CSV table of C-alpha atoms in Angstrom, one decimal:
chain,number,residue,atom,x,y,z
A,29,MET,CA,38.3,31.1,98.3
A,30,PRO,CA,40.1,32.6,95.3
A,31,ILE,CA,37.8,33.7,92.5
A,32,LEU,CA,38.6,33.6,88.8
A,33,ASN,CA,36.6,35.9,86.6
A,34,GLY,CA,36.4,35.3,82.8
A,35,THR,CA,34.5,36.1,79.7
A,36,MET,CA,32.6,33.6,77.6
A,37,VAL,CA,34.1,32.6,74.3
A,38,SER,CA,31.4,32.7,71.5
A,39,GLY,CA,30.1,29.3,70.6
A,40,LEU,CA,32.0,27.5,73.3
A,41,GLY,CA,31.3,29.0,76.7
A,42,PRO,CA,33.4,29.5,79.9
A,43,LEU,CA,37.0,28.8,78.8
A,44,LEU,CA,40.2,29.2,80.7
A,45,ASP,CA,43.8,28.1,80.4
A,46,ILE,CA,45.0,25.5,82.9
A,47,TRP,CA,48.1,23.4,83.3
A,48,VAL,CA,47.9,19.6,83.1
A,49,GLY,CA,50.8,17.5,84.4
A,50,ALA,CA,51.6,14.2,86.0
A,51,SER,CA,50.0,13.6,89.4
A,52,GLN,CA,52.2,14.3,92.4
A,53,PRO,CA,52.5,10.5,93.3
A,54,ARG,CA,53.6,9.8,89.7
A,55,ILE,CA,56.1,12.6,89.8
A,56,ALA,CA,57.6,11.2,93.0
A,57,ALA,CA,57.8,7.7,91.4
A,58,LEU,CA,59.5,9.2,88.3
A,59,ARG,CA,62.1,11.0,90.4
A,60,GLN,CA,62.7,7.9,92.5
A,61,ALA,CA,63.4,6.0,89.3
A,62,GLY,CA,65.9,8.7,88.2
A,63,GLN,CA,63.6,10.0,85.5
A,64,THR,CA,62.7,13.7,84.9
A,65,PRO,CA,59.0,14.3,85.3
A,66,PRO,CA,57.4,15.9,82.2
A,67,ASN,CA,56.7,19.6,82.3
A,68,PRO,CA,53.0,20.5,82.7
A,69,VAL,CA,51.2,21.4,79.5
A,70,ARG,CA,49.1,24.5,79.1
A,71,VAL,CA,45.7,23.7,77.7
A,72,ARG,CA,42.5,25.5,76.8
A,73,ALA,CA,39.8,24.1,79.1
A,74,LEU,CA,36.0,24.4,79.1
A,75,LEU,CA,34.0,24.4,82.3
A,76,ASP,CA,31.5,21.8,81.3
A,77,THR,CA,28.5,21.1,83.6
A,78,GLY,CA,27.4,18.5,81.0
A,79,ALA,CA,30.4,16.3,81.8
A,80,SER,CA,30.3,14.2,84.9
A,81,GLY,CA,34.1,13.6,84.7
A,82,THR,CA,37.1,15.5,83.5
A,83,CYS,CA,38.5,14.8,80.0
A,84,ILE,CA,41.9,15.8,78.5
A,85,ASP,CA,42.9,15.7,74.9
A,86,ASP,CA,44.7,12.5,74.0
A,87,GLN,CA,47.7,14.3,72.4
A,88,VAL,CA,48.3,16.0,75.8
A,89,ILE,CA,48.2,12.7,77.6
A,90,ALA,CA,50.7,11.3,75.0
A,91,GLN,CA,52.9,14.4,75.5
A,92,LEU,CA,53.0,13.7,79.2
A,93,SER,CA,53.9,10.0,78.6
A,94,LEU,CA,51.2,9.0,81.1
A,95,THR,CA,50.2,5.3,81.6
A,96,PRO,CA,46.7,4.3,82.6
A,97,THR,CA,45.8,3.6,86.2
A,98,GLY,CA,42.0,3.0,85.9
A,99,VAL,CA,39.1,2.0,83.8
A,100,ILE,CA,35.6,3.5,83.8
A,101,PRO,CA,32.4,3.1,81.7
A,102,ILE,CA,31.1,6.2,80.0
A,103,HIS,CA,28.1,7.3,78.1
A,104,THR,CA,28.1,9.9,75.3
A,105,PRO,CA,25.5,10.8,72.7
A,106,SER,CA,27.0,8.2,70.4
A,107,THR,CA,27.3,5.3,72.8
A,108,SER,CA,23.6,4.5,72.1
A,109,GLY,CA,22.7,3.4,75.6
A,110,THR,CA,25.5,0.9,75.9
A,111,PRO,CA,28.4,2.2,78.1
A,112,GLN,CA,31.9,2.1,76.7
A,113,SER,CA,34.8,1.2,78.9
A,114,CYS,CA,37.5,3.9,78.9
A,115,LEU,CA,41.0,4.1,80.3
A,116,GLN,CA,41.7,6.6,83.1
A,117,TYR,CA,44.9,8.4,83.8
A,118,ASP,CA,46.0,10.2,87.0
A,119,VAL,CA,46.9,13.8,86.5
A,120,GLY,CA,47.5,17.0,88.3
A,121,ILE,CA,45.5,20.0,87.2
A,122,ILE,CA,46.9,23.3,88.1
A,123,VAL,CA,45.0,26.6,87.9
A,124,ASP,CA,47.6,29.3,88.0
A,125,ASN,CA,46.9,32.8,86.5
A,126,PRO,CA,47.1,36.4,87.7
A,127,GLN,CA,43.8,36.0,89.5
A,128,VAL,CA,44.2,32.6,91.1
A,129,HIS,CA,47.6,31.3,92.2
A,130,VAL,CA,48.2,27.6,92.1
A,131,VAL,CA,45.1,25.6,93.0
A,132,ARG,CA,45.9,22.0,92.4
A,133,PHE,CA,43.7,19.0,91.9
A,134,THR,CA,44.8,15.3,91.7
A,135,LEU,CA,42.2,13.3,89.8
A,136,PRO,CA,41.5,10.5,87.4
A,137,ILE,CA,40.6,11.7,83.9
A,138,ILE,CA,39.8,10.1,80.6
A,139,ALA,CA,41.5,10.9,77.3
A,140,ALA,CA,39.7,11.8,74.1
A,141,ALA,CA,40.3,13.7,70.9
A,142,LEU,CA,39.1,17.2,71.7
A,143,ARG,CA,41.5,19.5,69.8
A,144,HIS,CA,39.3,19.6,66.7
A,145,GLN,CA,36.5,21.2,68.9
A,146,GLY,CA,38.7,24.1,69.8
A,147,ILE,CA,39.5,22.9,73.3
A,148,GLU,CA,41.9,20.6,75.0
A,149,ALA,CA,40.1,19.8,78.2
A,150,LEU,CA,36.7,19.5,79.7
A,151,ILE,CA,36.6,20.4,83.4
A,152,GLY,CA,33.7,18.2,84.6
A,153,ARG,CA,31.5,18.0,87.6
A,154,ASP,CA,34.1,15.9,89.5
A,155,VAL,CA,36.0,19.1,89.9
A,156,LEU,CA,33.1,21.6,89.7
A,157,ASP,CA,31.4,19.8,92.6
A,158,ASP,CA,34.1,21.2,95.0
A,159,THR,CA,33.8,24.7,93.6
A,160,THR,CA,31.3,27.4,92.9
A,161,LEU,CA,30.5,28.5,89.3
A,162,PHE,CA,28.5,31.6,88.5
A,163,TYR,CA,27.4,31.7,84.8
A,164,ASN,CA,26.3,35.2,83.9
A,165,GLY,CA,24.6,34.8,80.5
A,166,PRO,CA,23.5,38.4,80.0
A,167,ASN,CA,27.0,39.7,80.6
A,168,GLN,CA,28.6,36.8,78.8
A,169,SER,CA,31.0,36.3,81.8
A,170,PHE,CA,31.6,33.8,84.5
A,171,SER,CA,33.1,33.6,88.0
A,172,TRP,CA,34.7,30.5,89.3
A,173,SER,CA,35.4,30.2,93.1
A,174,LEU,CA,37.9,27.5,93.9
B,12,MET,CA,36.6,-7.1,74.9
B,13,VAL,CA,37.6,-3.5,74.4
B,14,VAL,CA,41.2,-2.2,74.8
B,15,ALA,CA,40.4,-0.5,78.1
B,16,GLU,CA,39.2,-3.8,79.7
B,17,GLN,CA,41.9,-5.8,78.1
B,18,THR,CA,44.6,-3.5,79.6
B,19,PHE,CA,43.5,-4.4,83.1
B,20,LYS,CA,41.9,-7.8,82.4
B,21,THR,CA,43.6,-9.6,85.3
B,22,GLU,CA,43.0,-6.7,87.8
B,23,LEU,CA,39.4,-6.4,86.8
B,24,GLU,CA,38.9,-10.2,87.3
B,25,ALA,CA,40.5,-9.9,90.7
B,26,TYR,CA,38.2,-7.1,91.6
B,27,GLU,CA,35.1,-8.9,90.5
B,28,ALA,CA,36.2,-12.0,92.4
B,29,SER,CA,36.5,-9.9,95.6
B,30,ARG,CA,33.8,-7.4,94.8
B,31,ASP,CA,31.2,-8.4,97.3
B,32,ALA,CA,33.6,-8.5,100.2
B,33,LEU,CA,35.2,-5.2,99.2
B,34,VAL,CA,31.8,-3.5,98.9
B,35,ALA,CA,30.7,-4.9,102.3
B,36,ALA,CA,33.9,-3.7,104.0
B,37,SER,CA,35.0,-0.7,102.1
B,38,GLU,CA,32.3,0.8,99.8
B,39,GLY,CA,33.3,4.3,98.7
B,40,LYS,CA,37.0,3.7,99.3
B,41,TYR,CA,39.7,3.1,96.6
B,42,VAL,CA,41.3,-0.3,96.0
B,43,VAL,CA,44.8,-0.8,94.5
B,44,ILE,CA,45.3,-4.0,92.4
B,45,ARG,CA,48.2,-5.3,90.4
B,46,GLY,CA,47.7,-8.6,88.7
B,47,THR,CA,45.8,-10.7,91.2
B,48,GLU,CA,47.2,-8.9,94.2
B,49,ILE,CA,44.9,-6.6,96.1
B,50,ALA,CA,47.3,-4.2,97.9
B,51,GLY,CA,44.6,-2.7,100.1
B,52,THR,CA,42.0,0.1,100.3
B,53,TRP,CA,42.3,3.8,101.0
B,54,SER,CA,39.9,6.5,101.8
B,55,SER,CA,41.1,8.9,99.1
B,56,TYR,CA,42.1,8.6,95.5
B,57,GLU,CA,45.3,10.4,96.1
B,58,ASP,CA,46.3,8.1,99.0
B,59,ALA,CA,45.6,5.1,96.8
B,60,LEU,CA,47.7,6.5,94.1
B,61,LYS,CA,50.6,7.2,96.5
B,62,GLU,CA,50.4,3.6,97.7
B,63,GLY,CA,50.3,2.2,94.1
B,64,TYR,CA,53.3,4.2,92.9
B,65,GLY,CA,55.1,3.6,96.2
B,66,ARG,CA,54.6,-0.1,96.0
B,67,TYR,CA,54.7,-0.8,92.3
B,68,ARG,CA,56.8,2.2,91.1
B,69,LEU,CA,56.1,2.7,87.4
B,70,GLU,CA,54.8,-0.8,86.7
B,71,PRO,CA,51.1,-0.9,85.7
B,72,PHE,CA,48.5,-1.0,88.6
B,73,LEU,CA,44.8,-0.3,88.8
B,74,VAL,CA,43.1,2.1,91.2
B,75,LYS,CA,39.4,1.6,91.4
B,76,ARG,CA,36.6,3.1,93.5
B,77,ILE,CA,34.7,0.4,95.3
B,78,GLU,CA,31.0,0.7,94.5
B,79,GLY,CA,28.0,-1.5,94.8
B,80,VAL,CA,26.6,0.2,91.7
B,81,GLU,CA,29.3,1.1,89.2
B,82,THR,CA,29.5,4.8,88.3
B,83,ILE,CA,29.1,5.5,84.6
B,84,LEU,CA,30.5,8.9,83.5
B,85,GLY,CA,28.2,10.9,81.3
B,86,PHE,CA,29.1,13.4,78.6
B,87,SER,CA,26.6,15.6,76.8
B,88,ARG,CA,29.3,16.5,74.3
B,89,ASP,CA,30.0,13.8,71.8
B,90,ILE,CA,33.6,12.8,72.5
B,91,ALA,CA,35.6,10.0,71.0
B,92,PRO,CA,37.5,8.4,74.0
B,93,CYS,CA,40.8,6.7,73.2
B,94,PRO,CA,41.4,3.9,73.0
B,95,SER,CA,38.0,2.2,72.6
């Protein structure tokens, strides 16, 4: 299993850069239609054990010209106990850096305005459940095996 | 009705109409629906997507996990999902 080691970012936590693009099935459909698939977008992502799903900034989704392929209810601190239905988009998430070369996930995500929080993606437990995350608080570092 | 439900209104109604049978036969799998047409069920999300894009190209279609009890995603961070 490749391991990615990182340092915590003050006030935010375990951050890393990932690439977000169209899913492989969508890329195939775009090519078949004679269209050029969008280039993946590099985003700053937070490994978030408090998120049961993965969420990508809505401007990134717009940049990739994605169309929704799902609906799912969500709870947040402001939904006050009543779930809110949310559109899902299929994406490919690519982890590719000097430590970990091209690990790809195809998954449904929701879009939300995150940029103002200093991040553009939340990597949720839908991804983390298939990996191992070691959060070293005293050293302010983390290791992510994926 | 919120935008998300309105976007797939016909597909969600088709799912609800067949929900009991789908749950009995294929709980945990993924169903692909366009309009009132249920294309079938697949074991993985990626396989369902492949079928959806293969069959319907870039036209809208819905991929939904078949569940007796609907999953609700939870976020401890206050996010503002779009569109609501």
